[in-house]
Tab-separated table of C-alpha atoms and ligand atoms in Angstrom:
chain	number	residue	atom	x	y	z
A	2	MET	CA	-18.840	17.068	-8.258
A	3	TYR	CA	-20.097	19.637	-5.795
A	4	ILE	CA	-18.522	19.058	-2.505
A	5	SER	CA	-21.944	20.205	-0.867
A	6	LYS	CA	-23.460	16.886	-2.283
A	7	LEU	CA	-20.516	14.738	-1.252
A	8	PHE	CA	-20.172	12.596	1.991
A	9	ILE	CA	-17.167	14.191	3.368
A	10	PRO	CA	-17.550	14.756	7.017
A	11	ILE	CA	-14.738	17.250	7.782
A	12	LEU	CA	-13.971	18.278	11.210
A	13	LYS	CA	-13.177	21.880	12.381
A	14	ASN	CA	-10.018	20.757	14.520
A	15	ASN	CA	-7.692	17.946	14.577
A	16	PRO	CA	-9.433	15.033	16.900
A	17	SER	CA	-7.513	14.799	20.147
A	18	GLU	CA	-7.630	10.840	20.355
A	19	ALA	CA	-5.211	10.532	17.052
A	20	LYS	CA	-1.342	10.506	18.018
A	21	ILE	CA	-0.055	10.548	14.480
A	22	LYS	CA	-0.682	12.694	11.509
A	23	SER	CA	-2.289	10.101	9.079
A	24	HIS	CA	-4.655	9.101	11.929
A	25	GLN	CA	-5.514	12.827	12.550
A	26	LEU	CA	-5.855	13.794	8.746
A	27	MET	CA	-8.009	10.573	8.127
A	28	LEU	CA	-10.301	11.586	10.728
A	29	ARG	CA	-10.339	15.006	10.117
A	30	VAL	CA	-11.199	14.831	6.491
A	31	GLY	CA	-13.722	11.954	6.935
A	32	MET	CA	-11.833	9.313	5.266
A	33	ILE	CA	-12.408	6.579	7.694
A	34	LYS	CA	-14.752	6.165	10.854
A	35	GLN	CA	-13.871	3.734	13.373
A	36	SER	CA	-16.755	1.129	14.505
A	37	SER	CA	-15.085	-0.638	17.231
A	38	ALA	CA	-11.552	-0.863	18.453
A	39	GLY	CA	-9.203	-1.539	15.402
A	40	ILE	CA	-12.132	-1.833	12.993
A	41	TYR	CA	-12.976	0.692	10.739
A	42	SER	CA	-15.585	1.964	7.983
A	43	TRP	CA	-14.185	3.466	4.867
A	44	LEU	CA	-16.006	6.418	3.889
A	45	PRO	CA	-15.813	7.813	0.164
A	46	LEU	CA	-12.820	9.821	0.502
A	47	GLY	CA	-10.732	6.976	2.098
A	48	PHE	CA	-12.139	4.444	-0.098
A	49	LYS	CA	-11.320	6.090	-3.177
A	50	VAL	CA	-7.628	6.653	-2.325
A	51	MET	CA	-7.501	2.697	-1.283
A	52	LYS	CA	-9.123	1.598	-4.174
A	53	LYS	CA	-6.551	3.429	-6.317
A	54	ILE	CA	-3.833	1.711	-4.475
A	55	GLU	CA	-5.355	-1.430	-4.905
A	56	GLN	CA	-5.424	-1.066	-8.644
A	57	ILE	CA	-1.754	-0.307	-8.728
A	58	VAL	CA	-0.870	-2.988	-6.691
A	59	ARG	CA	-2.897	-5.315	-8.980
A	60	GLU	CA	-1.482	-3.953	-12.227
A	61	GLU	CA	1.979	-4.786	-10.983
A	62	GLN	CA	1.049	-8.031	-9.536
A	63	ASN	CA	-0.451	-9.000	-13.221
A	64	LYS	CA	2.484	-7.663	-14.787
A	65	ILE	CA	5.072	-10.451	-13.373
A	66	GLY	CA	2.359	-13.019	-14.290
A	67	ALA	CA	0.939	-13.497	-10.944
A	68	GLN	CA	-3.069	-14.377	-11.409
A	69	GLU	CA	-5.808	-12.940	-9.187
A	70	ILE	CA	-8.288	-14.942	-7.156
A	71	LEU	CA	-10.464	-14.432	-4.140
A	72	MET	CA	-10.350	-16.694	-1.144
A	73	PRO	CA	-12.773	-16.215	1.483
A	74	THR	CA	-12.472	-14.276	4.528
A	75	ILE	CA	-13.804	-17.158	6.746
A	76	GLN	CA	-11.743	-20.338	6.661
A	77	SER	CA	-11.958	-23.720	8.311
A	78	SER	CA	-9.688	-24.682	11.320
A	79	GLU	CA	-8.810	-28.027	9.702
A	80	ILE	CA	-6.276	-26.802	7.163
A	81	TRP	CA	-4.593	-25.030	10.131
A	82	LYS	CA	-4.464	-27.980	12.242
A	83	GLU	CA	-2.587	-29.916	9.203
A	84	SER	CA	-0.196	-27.058	9.192
A	85	GLY	CA	0.173	-27.162	12.822
A	86	ARG	CA	-0.374	-23.210	13.007
A	87	TYR	CA	-3.895	-23.662	14.431
A	88	GLU	CA	-2.236	-23.977	18.181
A	89	ASP	CA	0.816	-21.354	17.285
A	90	TYR	CA	-0.982	-18.536	15.973
A	91	GLY	CA	-2.563	-17.891	19.275
A	92	GLU	CA	-4.634	-15.004	20.439
A	93	GLU	CA	-3.934	-12.963	17.331
A	94	MET	CA	-6.407	-15.348	15.476
A	95	LEU	CA	-10.173	-14.649	15.563
A	96	ARG	CA	-11.736	-18.106	16.137
A	97	ILE	CA	-15.475	-18.683	15.512
A	98	LYS	CA	-18.000	-21.307	15.939
A	99	ASP	CA	-20.486	-22.049	13.423
A	100	ARG	CA	-24.039	-23.413	14.060
A	101	GLN	CA	-22.824	-26.732	13.626
A	102	ASN	CA	-20.460	-26.060	16.127
A	103	ARG	CA	-17.425	-26.421	13.545
A	104	GLU	CA	-14.349	-24.524	14.255
A	105	MET	CA	-13.650	-21.455	11.922
A	106	LEU	CA	-11.592	-18.499	11.962
A	107	TYR	CA	-11.481	-15.070	10.070
A	108	GLY	CA	-8.089	-15.548	8.071
A	109	PRO	CA	-5.218	-13.698	9.225
A	110	THR	CA	-3.143	-14.768	6.353
A	111	ASN	CA	-3.855	-17.791	3.540
A	112	GLU	CA	-0.922	-19.807	3.315
A	113	GLU	CA	-2.998	-23.164	4.354
A	114	LEU	CA	-5.943	-22.103	2.295
A	115	VAL	CA	-4.042	-21.452	-0.896
A	116	THR	CA	-2.020	-24.822	-0.375
A	117	ASP	CA	-5.098	-26.438	-0.060
A	118	ILE	CA	-6.451	-25.205	-3.450
A	119	PHE	CA	-3.261	-25.923	-5.039
A	120	ARG	CA	-2.952	-29.618	-3.865
A	121	SER	CA	-6.290	-30.365	-5.135
A	122	SER	CA	-5.614	-29.252	-8.539
A	123	VAL	CA	-2.020	-29.441	-9.370
A	124	LYS	CA	-0.326	-32.787	-9.822
A	125	SER	CA	2.473	-32.273	-12.435
A	126	TYR	CA	5.796	-29.944	-12.401
A	127	LYS	CA	4.513	-29.010	-16.038
A	128	THR	CA	1.917	-26.509	-14.625
A	129	LEU	CA	4.654	-24.889	-12.699
A	130	PRO	CA	5.458	-22.130	-11.605
A	131	GLN	CA	2.279	-20.632	-10.687
A	132	LEU	CA	1.926	-17.408	-8.766
A	133	LEU	CA	-1.560	-16.592	-7.389
A	134	TYR	CA	-2.655	-13.537	-5.426
A	135	HIS	CA	-5.738	-12.140	-3.914
A	136	ILE	CA	-6.724	-8.737	-2.248
A	137	GLN	CA	-8.687	-9.522	0.597
A	138	TRP	CA	-9.695	-8.217	4.358
A	139	LYS	CA	-7.783	-9.938	7.248
A	140	PHE	CA	-8.231	-9.953	10.646
A	141	ARG	CA	-5.624	-10.169	13.182
A	142	ASP	CA	-6.826	-9.630	16.735
A	143	GLU	CA	-3.807	-7.381	17.632
A	144	ILE	CA	-3.028	-6.826	21.224
A	145	ARG	CA	-2.756	-2.952	20.729
A	146	PRO	CA	-4.509	-1.579	17.731
A	147	ARG	CA	-3.580	1.981	17.286
A	148	PHE	CA	-2.566	4.555	15.071
A	149	GLY	CA	-5.917	4.275	13.231
A	150	ILE	CA	-5.613	1.908	10.043
A	151	MET	CA	-1.763	1.637	10.338
A	152	ARG	CA	-2.166	-1.265	13.031
A	153	CYS	CA	-5.705	-2.149	13.227
A	154	ARG	CA	-7.600	-5.334	13.546
A	155	GLU	CA	-9.392	-5.711	10.284
A	156	PHE	CA	-7.046	-4.612	7.222
A	157	PHE	CA	-7.105	-5.055	3.482
A	158	MET	CA	-3.970	-7.054	2.314
A	159	LYS	CA	-2.772	-8.181	-0.904
A	160	ASP	CA	-1.025	-11.550	-0.595
A	161	ALA	CA	0.523	-13.697	-3.252
A	162	TYR	CA	1.767	-17.080	-3.270
A	163	SER	CA	4.383	-18.858	-5.446
A	164	PHE	CA	4.628	-22.527	-6.295
A	165	ASP	CA	7.806	-23.936	-7.771
A	166	ILE	CA	9.659	-27.119	-7.913
A	167	THR	CA	13.516	-26.343	-7.001
A	168	ASP	CA	14.925	-23.679	-5.037
A	169	GLU	CA	16.460	-21.930	-7.902
A	170	ASP	CA	12.995	-21.683	-9.672
A	171	ALA	CA	11.458	-20.289	-6.215
A	172	ASN	CA	14.213	-17.757	-6.207
A	173	PHE	CA	13.563	-16.677	-9.475
A	174	SER	CA	9.589	-16.250	-8.282
A	175	TYR	CA	10.716	-14.204	-5.292
A	176	ASN	CA	12.706	-12.050	-7.193
A	177	LYS	CA	9.768	-11.214	-9.597
A	178	PHE	CA	7.539	-10.145	-6.507
A	179	PHE	CA	11.128	-8.234	-5.439
A	180	LEU	CA	10.777	-6.215	-8.676
A	181	SER	CA	7.016	-5.914	-8.727
A	182	TYR	CA	7.295	-4.571	-5.014
A	183	LEU	CA	9.878	-1.785	-6.235
A	184	ARG	CA	7.554	-0.717	-9.132
A	185	THR	CA	4.443	-0.749	-7.036
A	186	PHE	CA	5.705	1.608	-4.468
A	187	LYS	CA	7.484	3.930	-6.911
A	188	ARG	CA	4.073	4.482	-8.569
A	189	LEU	CA	2.768	5.349	-5.261
A	190	ASP	CA	5.405	7.919	-5.031
A	191	LEU	CA	7.109	6.181	-2.224
A	192	LYS	CA	10.669	5.330	-1.579
A	193	ALA	CA	10.232	1.647	0.077
A	194	ILE	CA	13.610	-0.004	1.080
A	195	PRO	CA	13.882	-3.839	1.001
A	196	MET	CA	15.479	-4.867	4.333
A	197	ALA	CA	16.647	-8.321	5.222
A	198	ALA	CA	13.967	-9.404	7.786
A	199	ASP	CA	13.250	-12.121	10.471
A	200	THR	CA	10.868	-14.385	9.032
A	201	GLY	CA	8.826	-14.483	12.302
A	202	PRO	CA	5.753	-17.057	12.584
A	203	ILE	CA	5.485	-17.475	9.247
A	204	GLY	CA	8.887	-19.033	9.174
A	205	GLY	CA	11.461	-19.755	6.567
A	206	ASN	CA	14.726	-18.598	5.550
A	207	LEU	CA	14.657	-15.643	3.007
A	208	SER	CA	12.663	-12.492	3.595
A	209	HIS	CA	12.725	-8.752	3.020
A	210	GLU	CA	10.497	-6.119	4.593
A	211	PHE	CA	9.755	-3.114	2.449
A	212	ILE	CA	9.991	-0.004	4.672
A	213	ILE	CA	9.361	3.577	3.983
A	214	LEU	CA	10.980	6.066	6.509
A	215	ALA	CA	8.855	7.774	8.889
A	216	GLU	CA	9.473	9.075	12.256
A	217	THR	CA	6.093	7.517	13.770
A	218	GLY	CA	7.086	3.986	12.114
A	219	GLU	CA	6.981	1.104	14.547
A	220	SER	CA	10.143	-0.818	12.971
A	221	LYS	CA	13.648	0.225	14.058
A	222	ILE	CA	16.028	0.378	10.795
A	223	TYR	CA	19.838	0.418	10.194
A	224	THR	CA	20.787	1.036	6.695
A	225	ASP	CA	23.442	2.171	4.324
A	226	LYS	CA	22.074	5.459	2.744
A	227	ARG	CA	23.236	4.562	-0.511
A	228	ILE	CA	20.385	2.205	-0.889
A	229	PHE	CA	18.150	5.149	-1.309
A	230	GLU	CA	20.037	5.978	-4.465
A	231	LEU	CA	19.082	2.508	-6.315
A	232	ASP	CA	16.300	1.989	-8.798
A	233	SER	CA	14.803	-0.953	-10.635
A	234	ASP	CA	14.567	0.753	-13.911
A	235	ASP	CA	16.489	-1.350	-16.443
A	236	THR	CA	15.557	-4.586	-14.891
A	237	GLU	CA	13.979	-7.285	-16.988
A	238	LEU	CA	11.743	-10.023	-16.074
A	239	GLU	CA	14.388	-12.589	-16.692
A	240	ARG	CA	16.254	-14.749	-14.409
A	241	ASN	CA	19.738	-12.890	-14.614
A	242	SER	CA	18.512	-9.513	-14.693
A	243	LEU	CA	16.284	-9.937	-11.678
A	244	LYS	CA	19.391	-11.578	-9.928
A	245	SER	CA	21.674	-8.565	-10.621
A	246	LEU	CA	18.879	-6.342	-9.212
A	247	ARG	CA	18.748	-8.501	-5.948
A	248	GLU	CA	22.523	-8.275	-5.525
A	249	LYS	CA	22.522	-4.524	-6.229
A	250	PHE	CA	20.330	-4.033	-3.280
A	251	ASP	CA	21.743	-6.667	-0.993
A	252	GLU	CA	24.854	-5.318	-1.358
A	253	PHE	CA	23.861	-2.634	0.991
A	254	TYR	CA	23.442	-3.105	4.721
A	255	SER	CA	19.656	-2.450	5.559
A	256	VAL	CA	17.968	-4.408	8.247
A	257	THR	CA	15.363	-4.219	10.852
A	258	ASP	CA	16.256	-4.486	14.438
A	259	GLU	CA	15.700	-8.345	14.510
A	260	LYS	CA	18.644	-8.571	12.478
A	261	PHE	CA	20.738	-5.802	13.720
A	262	ASP	CA	24.201	-6.427	14.383
A	263	LYS	CA	26.146	-3.358	15.886
A	264	LYS	CA	29.663	-4.972	14.871
A	265	GLU	CA	28.597	-5.740	11.386
A	266	PHE	CA	26.844	-2.767	10.785
A	267	GLU	CA	30.005	-0.455	11.771
A	268	LYS	CA	32.293	-2.937	9.673
A	269	LYS	CA	30.227	-2.669	6.799
A	270	VAL	CA	29.120	1.022	6.614
A	271	ILE	CA	31.200	3.827	6.940
A	272	GLU	CA	30.247	6.471	9.399
A	273	LYS	CA	29.041	8.989	6.832
A	274	ASN	CA	26.649	6.559	5.442
A	275	ARG	CA	25.071	4.829	8.370
A	276	LEU	CA	21.319	5.919	8.756
A	277	GLN	CA	19.578	4.744	12.119
A	278	THR	CA	15.972	5.374	11.894
A	279	LYS	CA	12.507	4.336	12.062
A	280	GLY	CA	10.225	3.279	9.511
A	281	ILE	CA	6.744	1.746	8.412
A	282	GLU	CA	6.424	-1.676	7.017
A	283	VAL	CA	4.283	-1.747	3.856
A	284	GLY	CA	5.236	-5.034	2.390
A	285	HIS	CA	6.895	-8.379	3.373
A	286	ILE	CA	8.020	-10.950	0.975
A	287	PHE	CA	9.224	-14.465	2.252
A	288	TYR	CA	10.482	-17.657	0.728
A	289	PHE	CA	9.957	-20.801	3.163
A	290	GLY	CA	10.260	-23.794	0.842
A	291	ASP	CA	8.331	-26.724	1.958
A	292	LYS	CA	7.230	-25.494	5.209
A	293	TYR	CA	3.598	-25.787	4.553
A	294	SER	CA	3.819	-27.974	1.350
A	295	LYS	CA	5.336	-30.891	3.592
A	296	PRO	CA	2.769	-31.179	6.418
A	297	MET	CA	-0.071	-30.435	4.020
A	298	ASN	CA	1.279	-32.901	1.581
A	299	ALA	CA	1.397	-30.694	-1.505
A	300	SER	CA	3.438	-32.507	-4.116
A	301	VAL	CA	3.847	-32.614	-7.601
A	302	ASP	CA	5.129	-35.337	-10.018
A	303	LEU	CA	8.761	-34.905	-11.092
A	304	PRO	CA	10.359	-35.253	-14.858
A	305	GLY	CA	11.978	-38.742	-13.934
A	306	GLY	CA	8.622	-39.949	-12.107
A	307	LYS	CA	9.454	-38.948	-8.674
A	308	LYS	CA	7.377	-36.682	-6.498
A	309	ASP	CA	8.520	-33.912	-4.196
A	310	PHE	CA	6.785	-31.191	-2.267
A	311	VAL	CA	6.251	-27.711	-3.952
A	312	LYS	CA	8.756	-24.832	-2.882
A	313	MET	CA	6.710	-21.983	-1.734
A	314	GLY	CA	7.010	-18.331	-0.984
A	315	SER	CA	4.342	-15.677	0.075
A	316	TYR	CA	4.219	-11.739	-0.548
A	317	GLY	CA	2.009	-9.166	1.415
A	318	ILE	CA	1.321	-5.675	0.880
A	319	GLY	CA	-0.559	-3.790	3.475
A	320	VAL	CA	-3.206	-1.913	1.071
A	321	SER	CA	-5.107	-0.272	3.558
A	322	ARG	CA	-1.857	0.579	5.577
A	323	LEU	CA	-0.472	2.221	2.547
A	324	VAL	CA	-2.946	4.842	2.839
A	325	GLY	CA	-1.832	5.941	6.218
A	326	ALA	CA	1.633	5.312	5.029
A	327	ILE	CA	1.214	7.823	2.062
A	328	ILE	CA	0.105	10.565	4.333
A	329	GLU	CA	2.848	10.076	7.019
A	330	ALA	CA	5.119	10.371	4.110
A	331	LYS	CA	3.570	13.263	2.429
A	332	TYR	CA	1.343	15.556	4.847
A	333	ASP	CA	3.138	18.724	5.868
A	334	GLU	CA	1.326	18.849	9.336
A	335	LYS	CA	2.607	22.307	10.134
A	336	ASN	CA	0.863	23.992	7.097
A	337	GLU	CA	-1.749	21.468	7.217
A	338	ILE	CA	-1.262	20.734	3.479
A	339	MET	CA	-1.664	16.996	2.096
A	340	LYS	CA	-0.651	16.702	-1.580
A	341	TRP	CA	-1.826	13.251	-2.774
A	342	PRO	CA	0.471	11.564	-5.536
A	343	ILE	CA	-1.522	12.193	-8.619
A	344	SER	CA	-1.576	8.096	-8.955
A	345	VAL	CA	-3.591	7.830	-5.893
A	346	ALA	CA	-5.252	11.260	-5.432
A	347	PRO	CA	-8.932	11.033	-4.581
A	348	TYR	CA	-9.435	13.995	-6.860
A	349	GLU	CA	-7.007	15.324	-9.125
A	350	VAL	CA	-8.069	19.299	-9.276
A	351	SER	CA	-9.928	21.301	-6.796
A	352	ILE	CA	-11.936	24.054	-8.342
A	353	ILE	CA	-12.511	26.710	-5.714
A	354	PRO	CA	-14.650	29.639	-6.890
A	355	MET	CA	-15.298	32.527	-4.524
A	356	MET	CA	-18.896	33.211	-4.315
A	357	ASN	CA	-20.809	36.203	-4.118
A	358	LYS	CA	-24.291	36.637	-3.150
A	359	ASN	CA	-26.646	37.426	-6.323
A	360	ASP	CA	-23.779	36.786	-8.649
A	361	THR	CA	-23.303	33.169	-9.798
A	362	SER	CA	-20.646	34.261	-12.433
A	363	SER	CA	-17.974	32.217	-10.526
A	364	LEU	CA	-19.751	29.210	-10.171
A	365	ASP	CA	-20.898	29.263	-13.554
A	366	LYS	CA	-16.948	29.567	-14.698
A	367	ALA	CA	-16.239	26.568	-12.411
A	368	ASN	CA	-18.977	24.724	-13.965
A	369	ASN	CA	-17.394	25.252	-17.220
A	370	ILE	CA	-14.016	24.416	-16.317
A	371	ASP	CA	-15.389	21.274	-14.669
A	372	ILE	CA	-16.816	20.182	-17.968
A	373	GLU	CA	-13.695	20.707	-19.652
A	374	LEU	CA	-11.613	19.054	-17.575
A	375	ARG	CA	-13.743	15.919	-17.145
A	376	LYS	CA	-13.807	15.633	-20.854
A	377	SER	CA	-10.207	15.051	-20.448
A	378	ASN	CA	-10.817	11.937	-17.794
A	379	ILE	CA	-9.619	14.546	-15.003
A	380	GLU	CA	-11.102	14.068	-11.784
A	381	THR	CA	-12.403	17.164	-10.163
A	382	ILE	CA	-14.304	18.545	-6.912
A	383	ILE	CA	-15.921	21.899	-7.046
A	384	ASP	CA	-16.179	23.727	-3.673
A	385	ASP	CA	-19.524	25.200	-4.269
A	386	THR	CA	-20.239	26.293	-0.640
A	387	ASP	CA	-20.613	30.126	0.365
A	388	GLU	CA	-17.407	29.853	3.095
A	389	ASN	CA	-14.784	32.501	2.204
A	390	LEU	CA	-12.104	31.686	-0.220
A	391	SER	CA	-9.383	31.351	2.448
A	392	SER	CA	-11.208	28.750	4.246
A	393	LYS	CA	-12.040	26.905	1.250
A	394	VAL	CA	-8.650	26.930	0.186
A	395	LYS	CA	-7.673	25.378	3.912
A	396	LYS	CA	-10.379	22.790	3.375
A	397	MET	CA	-9.031	21.634	-0.055
A	398	ASN	CA	-5.437	21.586	1.120
A	399	LEU	CA	-6.522	19.063	3.495
A	400	ILE	CA	-8.758	16.989	0.992
A	401	GLY	CA	-5.268	17.038	-0.905
A	402	ALA	CA	-6.162	17.184	-4.667
A	403	PRO	CA	-2.811	18.057	-5.935
A	404	TYR	CA	-3.737	20.808	-8.177
A	405	GLN	CA	-6.140	23.745	-7.245
A	406	ILE	CA	-7.978	26.299	-9.742
A	407	ILE	CA	-9.086	29.393	-7.775
A	408	ILE	CA	-11.745	31.605	-9.317
A	409	GLY	CA	-11.684	34.767	-7.754
A	410	LYS	CA	-10.934	38.689	-8.302
A	411	GLN	CA	-7.667	37.633	-9.971
A	412	THR	CA	-9.333	35.648	-12.656
A	413	GLU	CA	-9.276	37.686	-16.023
A	414	GLY	CA	-10.837	36.435	-19.066
A	415	ASP	CA	-9.289	33.002	-20.223
A	416	LEU	CA	-6.488	33.311	-17.695
A	417	LEU	CA	-7.199	31.187	-14.565
A	418	GLU	CA	-5.080	31.010	-11.325
A	419	PHE	CA	-3.788	27.292	-11.353
A	420	LYS	CA	-1.503	26.147	-8.893
A	421	GLU	CA	0.232	22.965	-7.448
A	422	ILE	CA	-1.095	22.545	-3.979
A	423	GLY	CA	1.099	24.285	-1.519
A	424	LYS	CA	3.084	26.281	-4.334
A	425	GLU	CA	2.784	29.831	-5.940
A	426	PRO	CA	-0.237	30.123	-8.525
A	427	ARG	CA	0.448	30.913	-12.068
A	428	LYS	CA	-2.071	32.386	-14.514
A	429	ILE	CA	-2.675	30.135	-17.457
A	430	LYS	CA	-5.236	29.036	-19.873
A	431	ILE	CA	-7.235	25.816	-19.679
A	432	ALA	CA	-5.743	24.091	-22.510
A	433	GLU	CA	-2.380	24.548	-20.834
A	434	ILE	CA	-3.755	23.138	-17.474
A	435	ILE	CA	-5.012	20.265	-19.328
A	436	LYS	CA	-1.648	19.777	-20.911
A	437	ILE	CA	0.126	19.832	-17.562
A	438	LEU	CA	-2.276	17.321	-16.036
A	439	LYS	CA	-2.180	14.849	-18.845
A	440	GLU	CA	1.675	14.805	-18.873
A	441	GLN	CA	1.467	14.238	-14.918
A	442	LYS	CA	-0.710	11.597	-15.260
A	443	ALA	CA	1.243	9.940	-18.088
A	444	LYS	CA	3.985	9.308	-15.750
A	445	ILE	CA	2.142	7.123	-13.445
B	514	LIG	P1	3.719	-6.079	11.563
B	514	LIG	O1	5.231	-6.497	11.840
B	514	LIG	O2	3.388	-4.519	11.226
B	514	LIG	O3	2.557	-6.833	12.490
B	514	LIG	P2	3.640	-8.438	9.757
B	514	LIG	O4	4.884	-8.958	9.703
B	514	LIG	O5	2.727	-9.088	10.784
B	514	LIG	O6	3.592	-6.693	10.093
B	514	LIG	P3	2.507	-9.629	7.376
B	514	LIG	O7	2.202	-10.758	8.076
B	514	LIG	O8	4.118	-9.654	6.615
B	514	LIG	O9	2.727	-8.311	8.553
B	514	LIG	O10	1.726	-8.901	6.481
B	514	LIG	C1	1.706	-8.224	5.378
B	514	LIG	C2	1.573	-6.949	5.339
B	514	LIG	O11	0.301	-6.361	6.051
B	514	LIG	C3	2.436	-5.905	6.013
B	514	LIG	O12	3.552	-5.590	5.506
B	514	LIG	C4	1.633	-4.631	6.632
B	514	LIG	O13	2.005	-3.799	5.436
B	514	LIG	C5	0.369	-4.968	6.636
B	514	LIG	N1	-0.228	-5.486	8.068
B	514	LIG	C6	0.031	-6.401	8.698
B	514	LIG	N2	-0.606	-6.139	9.831
B	514	LIG	C7	-1.269	-5.276	9.787
B	514	LIG	C8	-2.192	-4.571	10.695
B	514	LIG	N3	-2.389	-5.005	11.995
B	514	LIG	N4	-2.939	-3.355	10.270
B	514	LIG	C9	-2.499	-2.992	8.916
B	514	LIG	N5	-1.907	-3.437	8.190
B	514	LIG	C10	-1.267	-4.617	8.560
B	515	LIG	MG1	2.005	-8.522	12.811
């Protein structure tokens, strides 16, 4: 695709209103456009990245047996009155009246709605466990929306809900999501650390926040550095394997400031392993038992004939926030180089021909390379503008396709100047480029 035909409104300089690098870059390369405070339109470049993140999140939910549904953004206040949260939620909830004067709201989360769906359809323990999720816009009237889409009012979230009969089964469900989160963030090339967290207004007793380290993050964290070495590689989707995974992580002190206890930190973690820093919350999982099922009367028949309220958990991922979080983690602000992980890159290769008046040979060559790459399902962008080569490279460094092919004076015959963004170029043939890219993509 020619850049001249794409809707990528690039700014010459960093926008002064943006305080953190993700917000700056997103405005600079036209990924988003603010429409009112904390509310954004997603333009093609930003939308492409977000959709790829969404798809990875979806695949990892499906892999643990969660089923996708789609609940509406607008909810009735009735169910929130049943759970008791209509008052509790306070001013973060956007309340609306319809023409019949009925109280409606724009959903900030979906525990009530999904419990209502569940209770009207599921009557027996035989249908459990159930894991349901959706990926939908949420609205929270944040008191201080800031940092672009990192803390905004309307945002895109994956939220999942589990239903079980016993605490033990519910723990098993919880651990499935724990694993799926580790796998999801790994595919996004992020190191997200699970931290024991407070349960906040959603309530309950077991909770982890998944946090990536970033100076601009809003969460204060205290951890044992060794937790960064852990991985989920050999974990199977099976009770004991998942239990060991949780234990492996929970062994290391790792908390946000609500749970921080200085004495405990210093006792459990020797000085050289202590890390006290800031991070961005990209996911949050909770187990809260019958907190909603009891007031909303969501029960099932048990084997012996008795009834009991279902035990529930909820599991969120900030899909839109992740776009910014990846930028915070990857953007080299000093050199103005963004390298998207190939799994979510808006384009995989940028083709940058040096343009000469009256000579279309570079552009012709770019077109031929483009055809070859696209045959192998590689996503490309061609800079067909007549700017000079160095300003084109700078622009592509911001757009962040992880690989570049530069067609200039150096290009001789079959050998192309190919480079991983920010690194030294090498001269190789198209077949080899395709091989490298295929290998990289196979790892996703
Ligand atoms: P925070 O502490 O950042 O306000 P939260 O605890 O209120 O988050 P949850 O209710 O657990 O968030 O929502 C799940 C995920 O949705 C969060 O982990 C975060 O990634 C994302 N999220 C929450 N609020 C916002 C927001 N205002 N803007 C963008 N993403 C958000
Ligand atoms: Mg919040």
